[in-house]
Coordinates of C-alpha atoms and ligand atoms in Angstrom, one line a residue:
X1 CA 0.0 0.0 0.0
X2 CA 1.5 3.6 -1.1
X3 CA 2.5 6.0 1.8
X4 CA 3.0 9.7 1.8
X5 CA 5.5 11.1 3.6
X6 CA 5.5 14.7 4.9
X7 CA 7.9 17.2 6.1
X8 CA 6.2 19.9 8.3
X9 CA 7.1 23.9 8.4
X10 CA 6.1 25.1 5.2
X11 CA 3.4 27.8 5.3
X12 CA 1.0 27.0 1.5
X13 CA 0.5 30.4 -0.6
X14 CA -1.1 29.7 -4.0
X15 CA -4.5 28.6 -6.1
X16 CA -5.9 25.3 -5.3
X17 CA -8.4 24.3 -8.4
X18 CA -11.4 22.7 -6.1
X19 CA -12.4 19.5 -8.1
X20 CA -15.8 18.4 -8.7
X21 CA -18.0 17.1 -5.9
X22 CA -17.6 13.1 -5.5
X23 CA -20.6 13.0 -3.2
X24 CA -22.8 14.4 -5.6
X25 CA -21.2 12.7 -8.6
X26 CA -22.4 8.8 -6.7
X27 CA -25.6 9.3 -7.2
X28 CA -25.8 11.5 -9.9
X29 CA -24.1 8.8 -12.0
X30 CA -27.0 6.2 -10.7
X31 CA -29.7 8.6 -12.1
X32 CA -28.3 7.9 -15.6
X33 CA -29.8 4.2 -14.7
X34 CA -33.2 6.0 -15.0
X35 CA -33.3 6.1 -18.7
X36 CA -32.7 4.3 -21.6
X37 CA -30.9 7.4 -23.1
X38 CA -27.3 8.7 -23.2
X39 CA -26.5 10.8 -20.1
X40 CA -23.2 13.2 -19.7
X41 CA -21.9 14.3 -16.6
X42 CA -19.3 17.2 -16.9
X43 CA -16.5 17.5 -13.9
X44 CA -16.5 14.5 -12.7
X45 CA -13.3 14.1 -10.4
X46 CA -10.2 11.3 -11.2
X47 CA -10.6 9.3 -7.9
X48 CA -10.8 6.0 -7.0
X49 CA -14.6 5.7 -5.9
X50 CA -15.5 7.3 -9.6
X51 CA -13.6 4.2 -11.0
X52 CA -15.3 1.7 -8.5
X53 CA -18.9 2.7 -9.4
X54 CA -18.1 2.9 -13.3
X55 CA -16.7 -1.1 -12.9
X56 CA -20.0 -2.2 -10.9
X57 CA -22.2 0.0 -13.2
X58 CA -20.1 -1.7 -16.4
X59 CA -21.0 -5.1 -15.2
X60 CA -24.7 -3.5 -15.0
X61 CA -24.6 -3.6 -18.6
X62 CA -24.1 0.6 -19.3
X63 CA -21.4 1.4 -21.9
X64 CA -19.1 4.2 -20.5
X65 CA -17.5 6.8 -22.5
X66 CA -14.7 8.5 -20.5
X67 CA -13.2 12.2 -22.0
X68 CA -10.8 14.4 -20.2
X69 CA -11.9 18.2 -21.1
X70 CA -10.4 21.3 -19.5
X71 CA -13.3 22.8 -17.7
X72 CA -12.8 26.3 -15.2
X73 CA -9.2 25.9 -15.8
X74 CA -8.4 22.5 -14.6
X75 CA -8.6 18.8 -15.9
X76 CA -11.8 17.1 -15.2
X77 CA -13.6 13.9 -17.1
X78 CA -17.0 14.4 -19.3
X79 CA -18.5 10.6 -19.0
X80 CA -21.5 9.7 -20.6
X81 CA -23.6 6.8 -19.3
X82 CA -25.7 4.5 -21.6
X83 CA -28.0 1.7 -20.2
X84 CA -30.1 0.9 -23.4
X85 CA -30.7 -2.6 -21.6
X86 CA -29.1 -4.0 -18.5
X87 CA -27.7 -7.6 -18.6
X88 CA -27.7 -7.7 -14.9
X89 CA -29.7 -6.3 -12.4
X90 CA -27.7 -7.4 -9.5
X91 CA -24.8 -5.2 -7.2
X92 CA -22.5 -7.9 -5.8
X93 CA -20.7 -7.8 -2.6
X94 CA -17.2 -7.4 -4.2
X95 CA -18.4 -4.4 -5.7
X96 CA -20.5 -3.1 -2.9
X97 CA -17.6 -3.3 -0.1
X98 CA -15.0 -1.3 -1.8
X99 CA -17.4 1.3 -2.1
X100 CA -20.7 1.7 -0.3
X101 CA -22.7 4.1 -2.2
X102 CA -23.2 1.6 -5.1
X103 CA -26.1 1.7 -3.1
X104 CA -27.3 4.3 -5.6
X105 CA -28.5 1.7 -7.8
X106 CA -31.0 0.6 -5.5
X107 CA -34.1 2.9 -6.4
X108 CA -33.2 3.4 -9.9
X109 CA -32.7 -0.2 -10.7
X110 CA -35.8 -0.9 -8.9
X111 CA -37.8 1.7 -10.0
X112 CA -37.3 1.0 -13.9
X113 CA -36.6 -2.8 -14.3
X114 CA -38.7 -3.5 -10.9
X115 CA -35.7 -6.2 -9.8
X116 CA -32.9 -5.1 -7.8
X117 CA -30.1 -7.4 -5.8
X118 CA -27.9 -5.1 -3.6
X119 CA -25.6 -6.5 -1.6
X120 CA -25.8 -5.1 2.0
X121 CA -22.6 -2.6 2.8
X122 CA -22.8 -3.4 6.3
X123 CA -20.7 -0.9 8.5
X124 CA -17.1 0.7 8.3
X125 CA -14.6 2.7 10.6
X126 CA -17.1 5.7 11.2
X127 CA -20.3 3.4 12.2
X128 CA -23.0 1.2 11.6
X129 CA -24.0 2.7 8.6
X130 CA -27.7 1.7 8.5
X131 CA -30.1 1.4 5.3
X132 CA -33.1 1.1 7.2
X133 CA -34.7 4.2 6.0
X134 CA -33.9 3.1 2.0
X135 CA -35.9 -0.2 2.6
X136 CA -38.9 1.1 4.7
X137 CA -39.1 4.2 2.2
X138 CA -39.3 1.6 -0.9
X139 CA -41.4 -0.6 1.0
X140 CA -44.1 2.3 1.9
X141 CA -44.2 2.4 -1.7
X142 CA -45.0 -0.7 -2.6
X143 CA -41.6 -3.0 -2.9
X144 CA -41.4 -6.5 -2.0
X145 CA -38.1 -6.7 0.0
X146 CA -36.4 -9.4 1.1
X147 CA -32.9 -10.0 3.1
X148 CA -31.9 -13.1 2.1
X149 CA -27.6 -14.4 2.2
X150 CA -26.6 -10.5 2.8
X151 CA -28.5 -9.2 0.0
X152 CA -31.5 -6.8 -0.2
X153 CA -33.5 -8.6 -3.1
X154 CA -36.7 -5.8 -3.7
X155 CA -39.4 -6.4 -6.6
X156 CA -42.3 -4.1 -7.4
X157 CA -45.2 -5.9 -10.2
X158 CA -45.7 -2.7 -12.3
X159 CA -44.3 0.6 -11.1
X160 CA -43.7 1.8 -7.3
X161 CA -46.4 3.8 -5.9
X162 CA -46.7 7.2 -4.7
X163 CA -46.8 7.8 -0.4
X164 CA -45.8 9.6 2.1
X165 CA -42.6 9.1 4.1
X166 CA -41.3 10.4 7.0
X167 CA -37.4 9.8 7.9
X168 CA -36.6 9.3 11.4
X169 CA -32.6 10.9 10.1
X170 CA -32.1 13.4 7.4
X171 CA -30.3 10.8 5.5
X172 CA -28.3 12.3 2.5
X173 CA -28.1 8.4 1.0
X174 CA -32.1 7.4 1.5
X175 CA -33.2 11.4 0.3
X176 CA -31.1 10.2 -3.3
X177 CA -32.4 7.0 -3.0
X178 CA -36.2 7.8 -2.7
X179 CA -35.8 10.8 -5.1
X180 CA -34.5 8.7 -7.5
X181 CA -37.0 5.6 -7.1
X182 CA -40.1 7.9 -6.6
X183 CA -39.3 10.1 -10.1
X184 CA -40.7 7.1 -12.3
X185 CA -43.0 6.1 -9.1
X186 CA -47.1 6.1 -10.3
X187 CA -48.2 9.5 -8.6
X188 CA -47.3 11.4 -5.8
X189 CA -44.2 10.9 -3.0
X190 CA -43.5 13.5 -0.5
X191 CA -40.6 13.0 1.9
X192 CA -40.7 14.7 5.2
X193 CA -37.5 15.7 6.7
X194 CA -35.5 15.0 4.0
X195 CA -31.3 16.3 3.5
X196 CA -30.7 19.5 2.3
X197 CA -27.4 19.1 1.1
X198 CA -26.0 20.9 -2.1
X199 CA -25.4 17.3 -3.5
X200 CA -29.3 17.0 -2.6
X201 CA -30.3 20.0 -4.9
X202 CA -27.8 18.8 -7.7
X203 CA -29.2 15.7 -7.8
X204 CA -32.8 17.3 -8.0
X205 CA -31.4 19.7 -11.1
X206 CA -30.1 16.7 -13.1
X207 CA -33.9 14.3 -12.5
X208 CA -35.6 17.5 -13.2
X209 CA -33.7 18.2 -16.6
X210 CA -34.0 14.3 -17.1
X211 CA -38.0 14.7 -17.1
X212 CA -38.9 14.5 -13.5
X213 CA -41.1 16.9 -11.4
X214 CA -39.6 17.7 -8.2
X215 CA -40.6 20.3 -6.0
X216 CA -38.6 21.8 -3.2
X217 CA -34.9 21.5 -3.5
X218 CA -33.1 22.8 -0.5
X219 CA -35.7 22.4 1.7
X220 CA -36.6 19.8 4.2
X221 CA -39.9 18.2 2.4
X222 CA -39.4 17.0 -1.0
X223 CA -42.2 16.8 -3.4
X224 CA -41.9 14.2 -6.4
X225 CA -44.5 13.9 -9.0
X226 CA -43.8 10.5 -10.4
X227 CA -43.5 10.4 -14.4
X228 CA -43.8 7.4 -16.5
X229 CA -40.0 8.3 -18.8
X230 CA -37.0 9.9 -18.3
X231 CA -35.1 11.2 -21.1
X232 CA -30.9 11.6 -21.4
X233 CA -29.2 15.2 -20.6
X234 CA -25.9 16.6 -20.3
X235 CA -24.9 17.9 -16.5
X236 CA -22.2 19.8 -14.9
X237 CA -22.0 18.5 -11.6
X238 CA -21.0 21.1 -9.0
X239 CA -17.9 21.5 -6.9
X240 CA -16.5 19.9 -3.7
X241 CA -17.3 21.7 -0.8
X242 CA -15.5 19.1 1.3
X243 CA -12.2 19.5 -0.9
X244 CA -12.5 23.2 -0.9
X245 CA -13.3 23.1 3.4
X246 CA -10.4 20.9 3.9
X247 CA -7.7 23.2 1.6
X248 CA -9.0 25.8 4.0
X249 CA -8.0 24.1 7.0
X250 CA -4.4 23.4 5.3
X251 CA -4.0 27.5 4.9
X252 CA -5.2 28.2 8.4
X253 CA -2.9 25.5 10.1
X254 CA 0.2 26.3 8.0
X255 CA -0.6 30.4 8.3
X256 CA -0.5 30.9 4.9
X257 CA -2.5 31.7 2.0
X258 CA -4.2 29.8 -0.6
X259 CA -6.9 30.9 -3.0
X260 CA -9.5 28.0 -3.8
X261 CA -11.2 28.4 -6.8
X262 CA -13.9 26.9 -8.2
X263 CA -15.3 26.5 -4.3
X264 CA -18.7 28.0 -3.4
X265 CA -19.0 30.0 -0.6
X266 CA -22.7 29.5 -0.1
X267 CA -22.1 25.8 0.7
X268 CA -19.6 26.5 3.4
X269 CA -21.3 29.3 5.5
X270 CA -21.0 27.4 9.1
X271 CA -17.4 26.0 8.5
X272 CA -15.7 29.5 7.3
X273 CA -17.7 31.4 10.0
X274 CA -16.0 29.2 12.5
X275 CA -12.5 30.1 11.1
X276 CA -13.1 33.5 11.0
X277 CA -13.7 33.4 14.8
X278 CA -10.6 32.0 15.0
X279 CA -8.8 34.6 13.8
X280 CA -8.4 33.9 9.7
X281 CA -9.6 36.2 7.1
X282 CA -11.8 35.1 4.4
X283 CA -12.6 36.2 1.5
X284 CA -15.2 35.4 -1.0
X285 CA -16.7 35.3 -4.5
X286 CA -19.7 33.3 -5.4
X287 CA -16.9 30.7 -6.7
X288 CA -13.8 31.7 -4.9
X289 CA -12.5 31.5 -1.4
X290 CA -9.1 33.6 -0.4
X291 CA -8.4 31.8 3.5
X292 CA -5.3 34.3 4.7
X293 CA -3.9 32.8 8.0
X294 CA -0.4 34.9 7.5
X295 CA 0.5 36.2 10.6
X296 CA -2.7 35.2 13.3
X297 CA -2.5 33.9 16.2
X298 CA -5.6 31.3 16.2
X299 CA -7.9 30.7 19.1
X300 CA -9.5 27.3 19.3
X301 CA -13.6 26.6 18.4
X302 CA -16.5 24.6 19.3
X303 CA -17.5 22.3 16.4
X304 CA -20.7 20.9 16.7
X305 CA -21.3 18.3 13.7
X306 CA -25.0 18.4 12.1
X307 CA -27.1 17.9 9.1
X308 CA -26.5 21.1 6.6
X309 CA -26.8 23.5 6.7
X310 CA -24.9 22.6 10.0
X311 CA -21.2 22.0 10.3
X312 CA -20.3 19.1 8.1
X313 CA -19.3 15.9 9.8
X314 CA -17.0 15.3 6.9
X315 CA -15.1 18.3 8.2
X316 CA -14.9 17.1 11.4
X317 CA -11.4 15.8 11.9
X318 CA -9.3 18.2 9.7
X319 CA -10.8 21.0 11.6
X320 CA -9.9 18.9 14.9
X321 CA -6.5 18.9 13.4
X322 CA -6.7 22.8 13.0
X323 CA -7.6 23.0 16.9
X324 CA -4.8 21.0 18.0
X325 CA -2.5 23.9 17.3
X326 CA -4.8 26.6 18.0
X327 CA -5.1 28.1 21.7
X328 CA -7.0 27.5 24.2
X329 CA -9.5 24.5 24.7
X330 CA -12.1 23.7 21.7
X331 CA -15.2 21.0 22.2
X332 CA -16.0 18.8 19.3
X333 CA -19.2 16.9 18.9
X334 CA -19.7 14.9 16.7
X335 CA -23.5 13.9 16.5
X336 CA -23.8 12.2 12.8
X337 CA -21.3 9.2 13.5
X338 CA -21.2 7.3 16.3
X339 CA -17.6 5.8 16.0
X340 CA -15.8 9.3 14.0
X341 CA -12.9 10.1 16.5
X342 CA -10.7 7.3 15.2
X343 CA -7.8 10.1 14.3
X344 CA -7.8 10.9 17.8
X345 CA -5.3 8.8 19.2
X346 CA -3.2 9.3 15.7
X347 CA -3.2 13.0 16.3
X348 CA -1.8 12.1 19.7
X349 CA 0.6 9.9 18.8
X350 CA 1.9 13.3 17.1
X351 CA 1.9 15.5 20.2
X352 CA -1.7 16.2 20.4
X353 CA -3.9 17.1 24.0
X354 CA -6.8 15.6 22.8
X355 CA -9.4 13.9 25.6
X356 CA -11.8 11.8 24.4
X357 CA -15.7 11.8 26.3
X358 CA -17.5 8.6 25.3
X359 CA -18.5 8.4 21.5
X360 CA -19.7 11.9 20.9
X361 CA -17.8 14.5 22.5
X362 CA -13.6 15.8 22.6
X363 CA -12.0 18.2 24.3
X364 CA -8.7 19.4 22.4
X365 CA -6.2 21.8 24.1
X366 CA -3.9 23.2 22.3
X367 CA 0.0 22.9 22.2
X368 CA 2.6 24.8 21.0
X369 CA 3.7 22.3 18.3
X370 CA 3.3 18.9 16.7
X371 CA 6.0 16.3 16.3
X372 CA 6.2 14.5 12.9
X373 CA 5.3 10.5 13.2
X374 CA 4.6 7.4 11.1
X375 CA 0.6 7.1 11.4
X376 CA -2.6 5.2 10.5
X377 CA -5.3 6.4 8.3
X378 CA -8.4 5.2 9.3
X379 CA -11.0 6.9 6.8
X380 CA -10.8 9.6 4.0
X381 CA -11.4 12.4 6.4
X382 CA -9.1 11.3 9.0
X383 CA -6.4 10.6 6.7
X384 CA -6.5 14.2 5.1
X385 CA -6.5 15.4 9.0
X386 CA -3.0 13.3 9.5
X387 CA -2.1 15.2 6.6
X388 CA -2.7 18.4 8.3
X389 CA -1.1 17.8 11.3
X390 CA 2.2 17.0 9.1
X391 CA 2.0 19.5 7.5
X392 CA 2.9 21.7 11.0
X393 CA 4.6 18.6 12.5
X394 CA 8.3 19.3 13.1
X395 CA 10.3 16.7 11.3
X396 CA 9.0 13.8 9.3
X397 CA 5.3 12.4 9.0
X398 CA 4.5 9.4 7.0
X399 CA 0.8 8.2 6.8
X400 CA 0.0 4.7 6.1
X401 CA -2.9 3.5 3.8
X402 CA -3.3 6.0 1.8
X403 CA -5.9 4.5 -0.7
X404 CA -8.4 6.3 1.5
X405 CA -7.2 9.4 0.1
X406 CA -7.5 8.4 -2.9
X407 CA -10.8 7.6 -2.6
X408 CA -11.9 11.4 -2.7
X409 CA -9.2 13.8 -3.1
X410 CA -8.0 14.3 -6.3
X411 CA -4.4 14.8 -6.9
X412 CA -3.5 15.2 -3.4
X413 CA 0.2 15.6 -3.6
X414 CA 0.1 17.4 -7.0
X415 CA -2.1 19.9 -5.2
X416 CA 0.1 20.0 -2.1
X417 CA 2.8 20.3 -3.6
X418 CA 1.6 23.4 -6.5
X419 CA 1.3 25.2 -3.3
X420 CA 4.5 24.8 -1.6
X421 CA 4.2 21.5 0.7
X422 CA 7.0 19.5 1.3
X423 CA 5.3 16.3 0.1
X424 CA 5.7 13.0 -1.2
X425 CA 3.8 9.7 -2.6
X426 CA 6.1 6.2 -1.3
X427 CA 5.1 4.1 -3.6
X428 CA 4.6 0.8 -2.4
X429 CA 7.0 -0.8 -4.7
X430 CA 10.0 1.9 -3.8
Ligands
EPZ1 C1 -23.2 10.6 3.2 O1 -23.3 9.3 3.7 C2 -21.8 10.9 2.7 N1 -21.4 9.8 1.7 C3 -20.9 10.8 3.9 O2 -19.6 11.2 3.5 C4 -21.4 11.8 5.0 O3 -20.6 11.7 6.1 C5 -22.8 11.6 5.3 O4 -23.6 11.6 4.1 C6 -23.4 12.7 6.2 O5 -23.3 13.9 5.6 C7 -21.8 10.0 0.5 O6 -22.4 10.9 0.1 C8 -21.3 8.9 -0.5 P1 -26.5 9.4 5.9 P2 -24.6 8.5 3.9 O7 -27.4 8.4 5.3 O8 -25.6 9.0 2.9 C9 -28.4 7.5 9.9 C10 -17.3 11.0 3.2 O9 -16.3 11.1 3.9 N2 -29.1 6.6 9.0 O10 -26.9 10.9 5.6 O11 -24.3 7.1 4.1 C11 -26.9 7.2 9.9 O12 -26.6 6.2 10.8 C12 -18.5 10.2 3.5 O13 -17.3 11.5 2.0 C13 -30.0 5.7 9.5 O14 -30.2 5.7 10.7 O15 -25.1 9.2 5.4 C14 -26.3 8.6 10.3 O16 -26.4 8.7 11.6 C15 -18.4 9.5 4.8 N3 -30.7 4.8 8.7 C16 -27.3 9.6 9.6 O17 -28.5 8.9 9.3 C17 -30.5 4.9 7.3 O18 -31.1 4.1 6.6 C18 -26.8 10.2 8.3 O19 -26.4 9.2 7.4 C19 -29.6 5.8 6.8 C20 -28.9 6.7 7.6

């Protein structure tokens, strides 16, 4: 497995070209399952996951067309989707545990052919990871489902029926999945307390220009009116707001400045108002964020994780990262994922004051400096965190298992690097 290895004390100044969003990109790639038409996604980032879903979605029976294009100054891929006629209508578990959100396939598998097999994720490093609310939803419409040898095996007879569901968790996976299933259901679905994500709304715009009706994007009750056809489109998926949060945190904890562009500022009110109060400037256009850190002395935050527009649990531990070397004490809560602190004792392997309350809550003081370390990444989030904290460490840092990263930053070192880190890729043959 590659490594990187890290050599702390270099402040980033530069541009940072925000790729596009890999969240929204999952399930947006799924919708194209909703039609037998061609449908293009622009900006779709190079990472690992992308190439996971395009191999389970190949064995689906859709012919992929991959073309890198130069879009808002950077290298992305323009992929168009084609599923004339499936030749298999089942997700296997080889597929499904390298990356969960083939899930996606779920409600728009279901919803056109009416058979679905999905292999059940099951949990990973940051929790259970339940899909209860998926099945119920589909079940309140009228599937058949069935757990049977670690597989969800649903059937409808003709189409899946309008109702109205209530989620007991604003779940970003069972909002895509519902949305998705319910735009060919017959009649009307409404989902009450739905996710309000951006990826949410992106998802809507792409069904929407595909043929569906939905009502309500950005809110918390969605409003589908089910339509018998979907037709193909071309869509440019928006940015990362996760990338662009966590190039923030990397020019607050190296005090220096880095201009992300291509990042939207609207999607990132709660995480940029919390590093202002620490002491960082920021500035913004509606697709550019300058983070200056040059010069501050930073002064630790509470971070309360919650559904958006709430800080992003997916922000969680590179901003714990940040308040490691910040003064004072910070709280962090994280109230999303019940097992998300796993960077913890990483971080204080490296020097960190970090104490730990149960499964929800941390109180980080801050010291003076971090000492570089080999460590363990755990997740994707948690591994850019590590990241972080070498990037201030004194002396050498080397994280282990990097294919998280690879998961869903693209370019990481390139990036880095553009901007001044002292940074390098092991390979795992050097
Ligand atoms: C998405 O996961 C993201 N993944 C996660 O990002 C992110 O952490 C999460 O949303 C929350 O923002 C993708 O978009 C691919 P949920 P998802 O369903 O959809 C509970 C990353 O690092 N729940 O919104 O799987 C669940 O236990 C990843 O990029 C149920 O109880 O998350 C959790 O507490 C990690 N039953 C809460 O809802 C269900 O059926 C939110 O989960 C489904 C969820």
């Amino acid at each position: 497995m590659d490594k990187i290895k890290i050599i702390g004390g270099n402040p980033l100044f530069g541009k940072i070209y925000v790729s596009g969003a890999k969240n929204t990109a999952l399930p947006i790639i799924c919708a194209s399952l909703l039609t037998d038409e061609p449908v293009t996604i622009q900006n779709i980032p190079f990472l690992s996951d992308i190439t996971s879903l395009n191999n389970l979605l190949l064995q689906i029976g859709t012919k992929i067309d991959i073309k890198e294009e130069e879009l808002n100054g950077h290298l992305t891929q323009t992929i168009t989707y084609h599923t004339p006629q499936p030749t298999s209508l089942i997700a296997p578990y080889d597929y499904v545990r390298k990356m969960r959100a083939s899930y996606y396939v779920l409600g728009p598998l279901l919803a056109k052919y009416r058979h679905v097999e999905l292999s059940l994720p099951g949990g990973c490093a940051i929790g259970a990871r339940p899909m209860d609310i998926h099945l119920t939803s589909l079940e309140q419409m009228g599937a058949k489902i069935e757990i049977k040898n670690g597989y969800v095996i649903a059937d409808i007879d003709e189409r899946l029926k309008g109702a109205q569901i209530s989620f007991h968790s604003a779940s970003v996976g069972a909002t895509c999945n519902i949305l998705m299933a319910a735009s060919l259901a017959e009649g009307t679905t409404v989902i009450e307390n739905a996710a309000k994500e951006p990826e949410i709304s992106d998802l809507i715009d792409i069904l929407n220009a595909m043929g569906a009706e939905i009502e309500g994007a950005g809110t918390s009750t969605l409003t589908i009116h089910g339509v018998e056809k979907l037709h193909g489109v071309t869509h440019k998926i928006i940015n990362d707001r996760i990338e662009a949060g966590s190039y923030a945190v990397a020019a607050a904890i190296t005090k220096g400045r880095l201009e992300l562009i291509n990042a939207n500022p609207e999607h990132l009110h709660n995480p940029l108002d919390i590093l202002r109060n620490m002491g960082v400037s920021i500035e913004t256009t509606p697709n550019s964020i300058i983070v200056d850190a040059q010069n501050r002395t930073l002064i630790g935050q509470d971070i309360y994780t919650d559904y958006y527009p709430g800080f992003p649990t997916d922000l969680q531990a590179q901003f714990m990262a940040l308040m490691c070397v910040s003064q004072g004490a910070s709280m962090v809560t994280e109230s999303i994922w019940e097992n998300r602190f796993m960077h913890v004792p990483e971080l204080m392997r490296m020097g960190a004051n970090i104490n730990v309350h149960g499964h929800a809550s941390a109180i980080v003081r801050g010291v003076d400096k971090l000492s570089g370390a080999p460590v363990m990444s755990t997740d994707l989030r948690a591994s850019f965190a590590l990241i972080l904290a070498g990037l201030v460490a004194e002396g050498e840092t080397v994280v282990n298992r990097v294919y998280h990263l690879d998961r869903g930053y693209e370019k990481i070192e390139e990036k880095f690097r553009s901007v001044g880190a002292n940074i390098q890729r092991i390979k795992e043959s050097d």
